[in-house]
Coordinates of C-alpha atoms and ligand atoms in Angstrom, one line a residue:
M1058 CA -145.8 47.3 -108.4
S1059 CA -144.8 50.4 -110.6
A1060 CA -141.8 52.2 -110.5
Y1061 CA -144.2 54.8 -108.7
D1062 CA -145.3 52.8 -105.9
E1063 CA -141.4 51.3 -105.1
L1064 CA -140.1 54.4 -105.0
M1065 CA -143.0 55.4 -102.9
A1066 CA -142.1 52.8 -101.3
F1067 CA -138.6 53.2 -100.6
Q1068 CA -138.2 57.3 -100.3
R1069 CA -140.8 55.8 -97.1
Q1070 CA -138.2 53.8 -95.0
T1071 CA -135.6 57.3 -96.5
E1072 CA -138.2 59.7 -94.6
A1073 CA -139.0 57.0 -91.9
L1074 CA -134.4 56.1 -90.8
A1075 CA -134.7 60.6 -91.0
Q1076 CA -137.7 60.7 -88.1
V1077 CA -135.1 58.8 -86.6
A1078 CA -131.8 60.8 -87.3
G1079 CA -134.4 63.8 -86.1
R1080 CA -135.3 61.9 -82.8
L1081 CA -131.5 61.4 -81.5
G1082 CA -130.8 65.2 -81.6
W1083 CA -134.3 65.8 -80.2
D1084 CA -132.6 63.2 -77.4
Q1085 CA -128.7 64.8 -77.3
E1086 CA -130.6 68.6 -76.2
T1087 CA -132.7 67.2 -73.8
M1088 CA -132.4 63.9 -72.4
M1089 CA -128.8 62.7 -73.6
P1090 CA -126.5 62.6 -70.2
A1091 CA -123.2 64.5 -70.8
G1092 CA -120.9 61.5 -71.2
A1093 CA -122.8 60.7 -74.0
A1094 CA -121.2 63.6 -76.7
E1095 CA -118.8 61.5 -78.4
Q1096 CA -120.6 58.7 -79.1
R1097 CA -124.1 60.5 -80.6
G1098 CA -121.6 62.2 -82.6
E1099 CA -120.8 58.7 -84.5
E1100 CA -124.0 58.0 -84.1
L1101 CA -125.7 61.1 -86.1
G1102 CA -122.8 60.4 -88.5
A1103 CA -123.4 57.0 -89.4
M1104 CA -127.0 58.2 -89.9
E1105 CA -126.1 60.8 -91.4
E1106 CA -123.7 58.4 -94.2
V1107 CA -127.4 55.8 -94.3
L1108 CA -129.4 58.9 -95.3
H1109 CA -127.1 60.3 -97.7
S1110 CA -126.0 57.1 -99.5
R1111 CA -129.6 56.7 -100.1
R1112 CA -130.6 59.8 -100.9
T1113 CA -128.7 59.4 -103.7
A1114 CA -129.5 55.3 -104.8
P1115 CA -128.8 54.5 -108.5
E1116 CA -132.4 52.7 -108.3
V1117 CA -134.3 57.1 -107.4
G1118 CA -132.8 58.1 -110.4
Q1119 CA -134.1 54.4 -112.8
W1120 CA -136.9 54.7 -110.6
L1121 CA -137.1 58.4 -111.5
A1122 CA -136.5 57.6 -114.9
A1123 CA -139.4 55.3 -115.5
I1124 CA -142.6 57.0 -113.7
D1125 CA -144.2 59.5 -116.2
D1126 CA -145.5 62.0 -114.0
A1127 CA -148.1 63.0 -116.0
S1128 CA -150.5 60.1 -115.8
L1129 CA -150.4 60.7 -111.8
D1130 CA -152.9 62.8 -109.9
A1131 CA -152.5 66.3 -108.0
V1132 CA -150.5 64.7 -104.8
G1133 CA -147.7 62.4 -106.9
Q1134 CA -147.7 64.8 -109.5
A1135 CA -146.4 66.9 -106.0
Q1136 CA -144.7 64.1 -104.4
M1137 CA -142.3 64.1 -107.9
R1138 CA -141.6 67.8 -107.9
H1139 CA -140.2 67.4 -104.4
I1140 CA -138.8 63.7 -105.2
R1141 CA -137.0 65.2 -108.3
R1142 CA -135.8 68.5 -106.4
N1143 CA -134.5 66.5 -103.7
Y1144 CA -132.5 63.8 -105.9
A1145 CA -130.8 66.6 -108.1
R1146 CA -129.5 68.4 -105.5
A1147 CA -128.4 64.4 -103.7
V1148 CA -126.5 64.0 -106.7
R1149 CA -124.5 67.0 -107.6
V1150 CA -123.2 67.4 -104.7
P1151 CA -119.6 65.5 -105.6
A1152 CA -119.7 63.2 -101.8
Q1153 CA -116.1 63.9 -101.4
L1154 CA -117.4 67.7 -101.2
A1155 CA -120.3 66.9 -98.5
A1156 CA -118.2 65.8 -96.8
R1157 CA -114.9 68.8 -95.8
I1158 CA -118.6 70.8 -95.5
A1159 CA -119.3 68.4 -92.6
R1160 CA -116.2 68.3 -91.5
T1161 CA -115.1 71.7 -91.4
T1162 CA -118.5 72.5 -89.6
S1163 CA -118.2 70.2 -87.3
V1164 CA -114.6 71.7 -86.1
A1165 CA -115.7 75.3 -87.1
Y1166 CA -118.7 75.3 -84.3
G1167 CA -115.9 75.6 -81.0
T1168 CA -114.2 77.8 -83.2
W1169 CA -116.6 79.3 -83.0
A1170 CA -117.7 79.7 -79.7
R1171 CA -114.2 80.4 -78.7
A1172 CA -114.5 83.6 -80.3
R1173 CA -117.4 84.3 -79.5
A1174 CA -116.1 84.0 -75.9
D1175 CA -112.7 85.3 -76.7
E1176 CA -114.9 88.9 -78.5
D1177 CA -112.2 88.0 -81.7
F1178 CA -113.4 88.4 -85.4
A1179 CA -109.6 87.5 -86.0
A1180 CA -109.7 84.2 -85.2
F1181 CA -113.0 83.4 -86.6
A1182 CA -112.3 84.1 -89.6
P1183 CA -110.3 81.4 -91.8
V1184 CA -112.6 79.6 -90.8
L1185 CA -115.0 80.8 -91.7
S1186 CA -113.0 81.2 -95.8
E1187 CA -112.5 77.8 -95.8
I1188 CA -117.0 77.3 -94.9
V1189 CA -118.0 80.2 -98.1
A1190 CA -115.8 78.6 -100.0
L1191 CA -117.0 75.2 -100.2
R1192 CA -120.0 76.5 -99.7
R1193 CA -119.4 78.2 -102.7
E1194 CA -118.0 75.5 -104.3
E1195 CA -120.9 73.2 -103.4
A1196 CA -123.3 75.6 -105.2
G1197 CA -121.6 75.7 -107.6
H1198 CA -122.5 72.3 -108.5
I1199 CA -125.7 72.3 -107.1
A1200 CA -127.2 75.9 -110.0
E1201 CA -125.1 74.2 -113.3
G1202 CA -124.8 77.5 -113.8
G1203 CA -127.1 79.7 -112.1
D1204 CA -127.0 81.7 -108.9
A1205 CA -125.4 80.3 -106.5
Y1206 CA -126.8 82.0 -103.3
D1207 CA -129.5 80.8 -105.0
A1208 CA -128.6 77.9 -105.3
L1209 CA -128.5 78.2 -101.8
L1210 CA -131.4 79.7 -100.6
Q1211 CA -133.6 76.8 -102.3
G1212 CA -132.2 74.3 -99.9
Y1213 CA -134.6 76.0 -97.7
E1214 CA -136.7 78.6 -99.2
P1215 CA -137.6 76.4 -102.8
G1216 CA -138.0 78.5 -105.7
A1217 CA -136.7 81.8 -103.8
T1218 CA -134.4 83.8 -105.2
G1219 CA -132.2 86.3 -103.8
E1220 CA -132.9 89.3 -106.0
E1221 CA -137.2 88.6 -105.5
L1222 CA -135.9 88.9 -101.2
A1223 CA -134.0 91.8 -101.8
A1224 CA -136.9 94.2 -103.6
L1225 CA -138.6 92.8 -101.2
F1226 CA -136.6 93.9 -98.4
D1227 CA -135.6 96.7 -99.6
D1228 CA -139.8 97.8 -99.7
L1229 CA -139.5 97.0 -96.2
R1230 CA -136.3 98.7 -94.7
P1231 CA -137.2 102.5 -95.1
G1232 CA -140.9 101.7 -93.7
L1233 CA -139.2 100.0 -90.0
V1234 CA -136.2 101.7 -89.7
A1235 CA -138.4 105.4 -89.7
L1236 CA -140.4 102.9 -86.7
R1237 CA -138.0 101.9 -84.7
A1238 CA -136.3 104.8 -84.9
A1239 CA -139.9 106.6 -84.1
V1240 CA -140.4 104.6 -81.0
L1241 CA -137.7 104.1 -79.5
E1242 CA -138.1 108.2 -79.5
Q1243 CA -140.8 107.8 -77.0
P1244 CA -140.3 107.0 -72.9
A1245 CA -139.9 102.8 -72.5
P1246 CA -142.7 100.6 -70.6
Q1247 CA -141.2 99.0 -67.9
P1248 CA -140.1 95.6 -68.3
V1249 CA -142.3 93.6 -65.1
S1250 CA -140.2 92.9 -62.6
G1251 CA -140.3 90.4 -60.1
S1252 CA -139.3 86.8 -58.8
Y1253 CA -141.9 83.8 -61.5
D1254 CA -141.4 80.8 -60.1
L1255 CA -139.8 78.1 -63.3
A1256 CA -143.2 74.9 -62.0
L1257 CA -145.3 77.7 -62.6
Q1258 CA -144.0 78.8 -65.7
L1259 CA -143.5 75.4 -67.8
A1260 CA -147.3 74.9 -65.9
L1261 CA -148.3 77.7 -67.8
S1262 CA -146.5 77.5 -70.6
R1263 CA -148.0 74.0 -71.0
K1264 CA -151.6 75.0 -70.6
L1265 CA -150.6 77.9 -73.6
A1266 CA -149.4 74.8 -75.9
E1267 CA -152.5 73.1 -75.3
T1268 CA -154.9 76.5 -76.3
F1269 CA -153.3 76.9 -79.8
G1270 CA -154.0 73.2 -80.7
Y1271 CA -151.0 71.9 -79.5
D1272 CA -151.1 68.1 -79.3
F1273 CA -150.1 67.1 -76.2
T1274 CA -150.9 62.1 -77.5
R1275 CA -148.6 62.8 -80.7
G1276 CA -145.8 65.6 -78.6
R1277 CA -143.5 66.3 -75.8
I1278 CA -142.4 69.9 -74.4
D1279 CA -139.3 69.7 -72.8
T1280 CA -136.5 72.9 -71.4
A1281 CA -133.0 72.8 -73.8
V1282 CA -130.7 75.6 -73.6
H1283 CA -132.0 76.2 -77.6
P1284 CA -135.2 76.5 -77.4
F1285 CA -137.4 74.6 -81.4
S1286 CA -139.4 72.6 -82.6
S1287 CA -138.6 68.9 -84.5
G1288 CA -140.2 65.9 -85.3
S1289 CA -143.5 65.4 -88.1
G1290 CA -147.0 64.2 -87.4
S1291 CA -147.4 61.4 -85.0
D1292 CA -144.4 62.6 -82.4
V1293 CA -143.6 66.3 -82.8
R1294 CA -141.9 68.1 -80.5
I1295 CA -140.9 70.9 -78.6
T1296 CA -138.6 72.7 -75.9
T1297 CA -138.7 75.7 -73.9
R1298 CA -136.0 77.3 -71.8
T1299 CA -136.9 79.7 -68.1
A1300 CA -135.2 82.3 -66.9
E1301 CA -137.2 83.6 -63.5
A1302 CA -136.9 86.4 -64.1
D1303 CA -138.4 86.3 -67.3
P1304 CA -141.7 85.1 -67.8
F1305 CA -142.2 86.0 -72.1
N1306 CA -138.5 84.4 -72.6
C1307 CA -140.1 80.2 -72.2
L1308 CA -144.3 81.4 -72.7
Y1309 CA -143.5 82.7 -75.8
S1310 CA -140.7 80.1 -76.8
T1311 CA -143.6 77.6 -75.7
I1312 CA -146.2 79.6 -78.9
H1313 CA -143.4 80.3 -81.4
E1314 CA -141.8 76.9 -80.4
V1315 CA -146.0 75.0 -80.6
G1316 CA -146.7 77.5 -84.5
H1317 CA -143.8 75.1 -85.9
A1318 CA -145.6 72.1 -84.2
C1319 CA -148.7 72.3 -85.1
Y1320 CA -148.1 72.6 -88.6
E1321 CA -146.8 69.5 -88.5
Q1322 CA -149.3 68.6 -86.3
G1323 CA -151.3 69.1 -88.7
I1324 CA -150.6 68.0 -91.9
D1325 CA -152.5 65.8 -93.6
P1326 CA -152.4 62.4 -91.8
A1327 CA -151.7 60.6 -95.7
Y1328 CA -149.0 62.5 -96.0
A1329 CA -147.2 60.6 -92.9
L1330 CA -143.7 60.1 -94.1
S1331 CA -143.5 61.3 -97.1
P1332 CA -142.0 64.2 -98.3
L1333 CA -145.6 66.0 -98.8
G1334 CA -145.4 65.2 -94.9
Q1335 CA -143.7 68.1 -93.7
G1336 CA -143.1 72.1 -94.1
V1337 CA -143.1 73.0 -97.9
S1338 CA -140.8 75.9 -96.1
L1339 CA -138.7 77.3 -93.8
G1340 CA -139.8 80.3 -94.8
V1341 CA -143.7 78.8 -94.4
H1342 CA -142.8 76.9 -90.7
E1343 CA -142.0 80.7 -89.4
S1344 CA -144.8 82.1 -91.0
Q1345 CA -146.6 79.4 -88.5
S1346 CA -144.7 80.0 -85.3
R1347 CA -144.5 83.9 -85.7
I1348 CA -148.6 84.6 -86.2
Y1349 CA -149.3 82.4 -83.6
E1350 CA -146.0 84.1 -81.5
N1351 CA -146.4 87.8 -82.6
Q1352 CA -150.0 88.3 -84.2
L1353 CA -151.5 86.5 -82.2
G1354 CA -150.0 86.1 -78.8
R1355 CA -148.9 89.6 -78.1
S1356 CA -152.0 91.4 -79.4
R1357 CA -153.7 92.9 -77.2
A1358 CA -156.4 91.2 -77.1
F1359 CA -154.6 88.2 -76.7
C1360 CA -152.7 90.1 -73.5
H1361 CA -156.8 91.0 -71.7
W1362 CA -156.7 86.9 -71.7
L1363 CA -152.6 86.1 -70.2
Y1364 CA -152.9 89.5 -68.4
G1365 CA -155.2 87.6 -65.5
Q1366 CA -153.4 83.5 -66.5
M1367 CA -150.1 85.5 -65.5
T1368 CA -152.3 87.4 -62.5
D1369 CA -153.2 83.8 -61.0
S1370 CA -150.0 82.7 -61.0
F1371 CA -147.7 84.4 -60.2
G1372 CA -149.3 87.6 -58.3
D1373 CA -148.3 90.9 -58.6
M1374 CA -145.8 91.3 -61.9
G1375 CA -145.2 95.3 -61.1
V1376 CA -147.0 96.2 -63.7
A1377 CA -150.1 98.7 -62.9
D1378 CA -152.6 97.7 -65.2
E1379 CA -153.1 95.4 -67.7
E1380 CA -152.6 98.6 -70.8
A1381 CA -148.7 98.5 -68.7
F1382 CA -148.5 94.2 -68.6
Y1383 CA -149.9 95.2 -73.3
K1384 CA -146.6 98.1 -73.5
A1385 CA -144.1 95.1 -71.1
V1386 CA -145.1 92.3 -73.6
N1387 CA -144.2 94.4 -76.4
R1388 CA -142.0 96.8 -75.4
V1389 CA -139.2 98.3 -77.8
Q1390 CA -135.5 98.5 -77.0
R1391 CA -132.4 99.3 -78.2
G1392 CA -130.1 96.2 -78.7
F1393 CA -128.0 94.4 -80.9
I1394 CA -128.7 90.7 -80.0
R1395 CA -131.4 89.2 -82.6
T1396 CA -132.6 86.7 -81.0
E1397 CA -133.9 89.6 -77.9
A1398 CA -135.5 91.2 -81.4
D1399 CA -138.8 92.5 -81.0
E1400 CA -141.4 93.1 -83.4
V1401 CA -140.3 96.3 -85.3
Q1402 CA -136.3 95.0 -85.0
Y1403 CA -135.7 91.8 -85.9
N1404 CA -136.4 92.1 -89.5
L1405 CA -133.0 95.0 -89.6
H1406 CA -131.1 91.9 -88.1
I1407 CA -132.7 89.0 -90.9
M1408 CA -131.6 92.0 -93.5
L1409 CA -128.5 93.0 -92.7
R1410 CA -127.5 89.6 -92.1
F1411 CA -129.1 88.3 -96.5
D1412 CA -127.4 90.7 -97.6
L1413 CA -123.7 90.6 -96.2
E1414 CA -124.0 86.7 -96.8
R1415 CA -125.4 87.0 -100.1
D1416 CA -121.9 89.3 -100.5
M1417 CA -120.4 86.5 -100.2
A1418 CA -122.0 83.8 -101.4
R1419 CA -121.3 85.6 -104.6
G1420 CA -118.4 86.0 -104.3
T1421 CA -118.3 91.0 -103.5
L1422 CA -117.3 90.6 -99.2
E1423 CA -114.7 88.8 -98.5
V1424 CA -115.0 87.0 -95.0
E1425 CA -112.2 89.5 -94.0
D1426 CA -113.3 92.1 -94.8
L1427 CA -117.1 91.0 -92.9
E1428 CA -116.6 92.8 -89.9
E1429 CA -116.3 96.2 -90.5
A1430 CA -119.1 95.8 -92.9
W1431 CA -121.6 94.5 -90.0
N1432 CA -120.8 97.2 -87.7
A1433 CA -121.1 100.4 -90.6
R1434 CA -124.5 97.9 -91.4
F1435 CA -125.3 98.1 -87.8
A1436 CA -124.4 101.7 -87.8
E1437 CA -126.7 103.2 -90.4
D1438 CA -129.8 100.4 -89.6
F1439 CA -129.0 100.6 -85.6
G1440 CA -127.9 104.5 -84.8
Y1441 CA -125.7 103.6 -82.7
A1442 CA -122.1 101.3 -82.8
V1443 CA -121.8 97.9 -82.0
D1444 CA -119.8 97.6 -79.0
K1445 CA -118.0 93.8 -79.0
P1446 CA -118.0 90.9 -82.3
S1447 CA -120.1 88.9 -79.8
N1448 CA -122.6 91.9 -79.6
G1449 CA -121.4 91.9 -83.5
V1450 CA -121.2 89.5 -86.3
L1451 CA -119.9 86.9 -84.0
Q1452 CA -123.5 86.6 -82.1
D1453 CA -125.2 83.4 -84.1
V1454 CA -123.9 80.6 -84.5
H1455 CA -125.7 80.2 -88.1
W1456 CA -122.4 80.8 -90.4
A1457 CA -120.2 78.5 -88.3
A1458 CA -123.3 75.5 -88.7
G1459 CA -122.7 76.5 -92.6
L1460 CA -125.8 77.7 -93.3
L1461 CA -126.1 80.1 -95.9
G1462 CA -129.3 81.3 -97.2
Y1463 CA -131.5 80.4 -94.1
F1464 CA -131.8 83.3 -92.5
P1465 CA -134.4 85.1 -95.6
T1466 CA -136.4 83.2 -94.2
Y1467 CA -136.9 83.7 -91.3
A1468 CA -137.8 87.7 -92.5
L1469 CA -139.8 85.8 -95.1
G1470 CA -141.4 84.4 -92.3
N1471 CA -142.8 87.9 -90.9
V1472 CA -144.5 88.9 -94.2
Y1473 CA -145.3 85.7 -95.0
A1474 CA -147.2 86.0 -90.8
G1475 CA -148.0 90.5 -92.3
C1476 CA -149.8 88.6 -95.0
L1477 CA -151.8 85.5 -93.4
Y1478 CA -153.3 88.1 -90.5
L1479 CA -154.6 90.5 -92.7
A1480 CA -156.6 88.0 -94.2
L1481 CA -157.9 86.3 -91.3
Q1482 CA -159.0 88.6 -89.5
D1483 CA -161.3 89.5 -92.8
D1484 CA -162.3 85.9 -92.8
V1485 CA -162.5 85.3 -88.0
P1486 CA -165.6 87.9 -87.4
G1487 CA -165.2 88.3 -84.0
L1488 CA -161.3 87.2 -83.9
D1489 CA -160.5 89.8 -80.9
D1490 CA -163.5 89.4 -78.9
Q1491 CA -162.2 85.1 -78.9
L1492 CA -158.7 86.3 -78.9
S1493 CA -159.5 88.2 -75.4
R1494 CA -161.0 84.6 -74.0
G1495 CA -158.6 82.9 -74.5
D1496 CA -160.3 80.8 -77.4
L1497 CA -157.7 80.2 -80.1
S1498 CA -159.8 77.8 -82.1
A1499 CA -161.8 79.5 -84.7
A1500 CA -157.1 82.0 -85.5
T1501 CA -156.3 78.4 -85.8
G1502 CA -158.4 76.5 -87.1
W1503 CA -158.5 78.7 -90.0
L1504 CA -154.6 78.0 -90.7
H1505 CA -155.2 74.8 -90.5
K1506 CA -157.8 74.9 -93.4
Y1507 CA -155.8 76.9 -95.7
V1508 CA -151.7 77.2 -94.9
Q1509 CA -150.6 73.9 -91.8
R1510 CA -153.0 70.7 -94.2
H1511 CA -151.1 70.8 -97.6
G1512 CA -147.9 70.0 -95.7
G1513 CA -145.6 69.8 -99.0
L1514 CA -148.6 70.0 -102.2
H1515 CA -148.4 73.1 -102.1
E1516 CA -145.2 75.2 -103.8
P1517 CA -143.7 77.7 -100.6
R1518 CA -144.8 80.7 -102.3
A1519 CA -148.9 79.4 -104.3
V1520 CA -150.0 78.2 -100.3
I1521 CA -149.6 81.7 -99.2
E1522 CA -151.3 83.3 -102.1
Q1523 CA -153.1 80.7 -102.1
A1524 CA -154.3 81.2 -98.8
C1525 CA -154.7 85.2 -98.4
G1526 CA -155.7 85.7 -102.2
F1527 CA -153.8 88.0 -103.0
T1528 CA -150.4 88.6 -103.5
P1529 CA -147.8 88.0 -101.0
S1530 CA -145.6 91.5 -99.8
E1531 CA -144.4 93.5 -97.6
A1532 CA -148.0 95.5 -97.7
P1533 CA -149.7 93.7 -94.6
L1534 CA -146.6 93.0 -92.5
L1535 CA -145.6 97.0 -92.5
A1536 CA -149.8 98.2 -92.1
Y1537 CA -149.5 96.5 -89.1
L1538 CA -146.4 96.9 -87.1
E1539 CA -147.3 100.7 -87.8
Q1540 CA -150.5 100.5 -86.6
K1541 CA -149.8 98.6 -83.7
F1542 CA -147.1 100.6 -82.4
A1543 CA -148.3 103.8 -83.2
D1544 CA -150.7 103.1 -81.1
L1545 CA -148.8 102.0 -78.1
Y1546 CA -145.9 104.1 -78.4
D1547 CA -148.4 107.4 -79.2
L1548 CA -146.8 107.9 -82.4
Ligands
LIG728 ZN1 -139.1 80.1 -85.9

């Protein structure tokens, strides 16, 4: 057996174990009895230790030294690119530091939740300072003299740099601030009203999942507090949630997670349980969930079909007609919370977090000054003051979980979705006609062909560029939003 074959066999077992760990995490959020929480923590910790030791195993280093990448085909070279990159990252971080980060972030979750309930940022600041310091130390090991923030960012978005994203977002932000202000000057559309049977919501969300191409023979939908998708290959599960007064929460959470899941389900089966067998980056992942949810799912054409479906399921929704329904789906309103934000405002929330966390990672913003910096930036972009920390700096769990460099991938995903939608409209004739009949097959088929099936074969930016045939930029997203909301709000 060649060194490459031995490495790939070892890697396959590591990937299989990672899938098992993921399934434990899925179970924790969906099925696990409450009394099992402590034991599950230990089970997951043990799995994490096994995975860490495999990812840093000396024999991997020996195989890597013995393999001549140039002698491999394109798929083999792509596999090696992932394995070499992940191994270099993993071995550079001292085991003791990794363990300290895991311990600190597991304690920080509780501290953050209490601080948020008490509206007290000062109670969270010390542990956040510790997390930032630890992750900066980790970044120092990984970057070997390079930019600390880039080292963290590239754990989620290989190849991306903070500088390049900052330039992209600086081009996007003024247009969004202006669009948001113009939209909010207009009278707000009516939301839907009434009460929506939860079982009927779940039944319709299953139908939507099928409509968007989710394969139930290799997946399932359950409910969880926070919607997510989990798994790769032939076991890709999603969760959704229900609220009696807001059916769109369930339906659009489902479509979003189906976008993530279809990416994983759509990857070439030949890559299963290998480094190429999963979505290539968080940004590309989010481009799939967002284009399913927004550009396709919230389009005028698709809302025509959905209006009929929802009227059949729920009867009167308290909106006058189909046009009012479309406006209710795309309602823009003042708010503070990222996860509740609409297409116009969502990226402003992300850019705020990106700039602040980049400054923290680079040491130009101290955690003790974070709340003030947050509130000042929020007032600048949104035009009103944050009223309490749970509506501001304490609203997201990410930093408590140690996730620095993660936020910008959401906005990058939206930018990529804008690019893909432009190319897709060019390539798929009669798209609106299909969407208005609830036929997503050509649109999702296009995404499968140009993005999803490749898994990790191409670098994140390259897969988007090849799919679109042009260099990705913020322009298509901004043009799409300006056109859509000018039409919606008579601007
Ligand atoms: Zn997502």
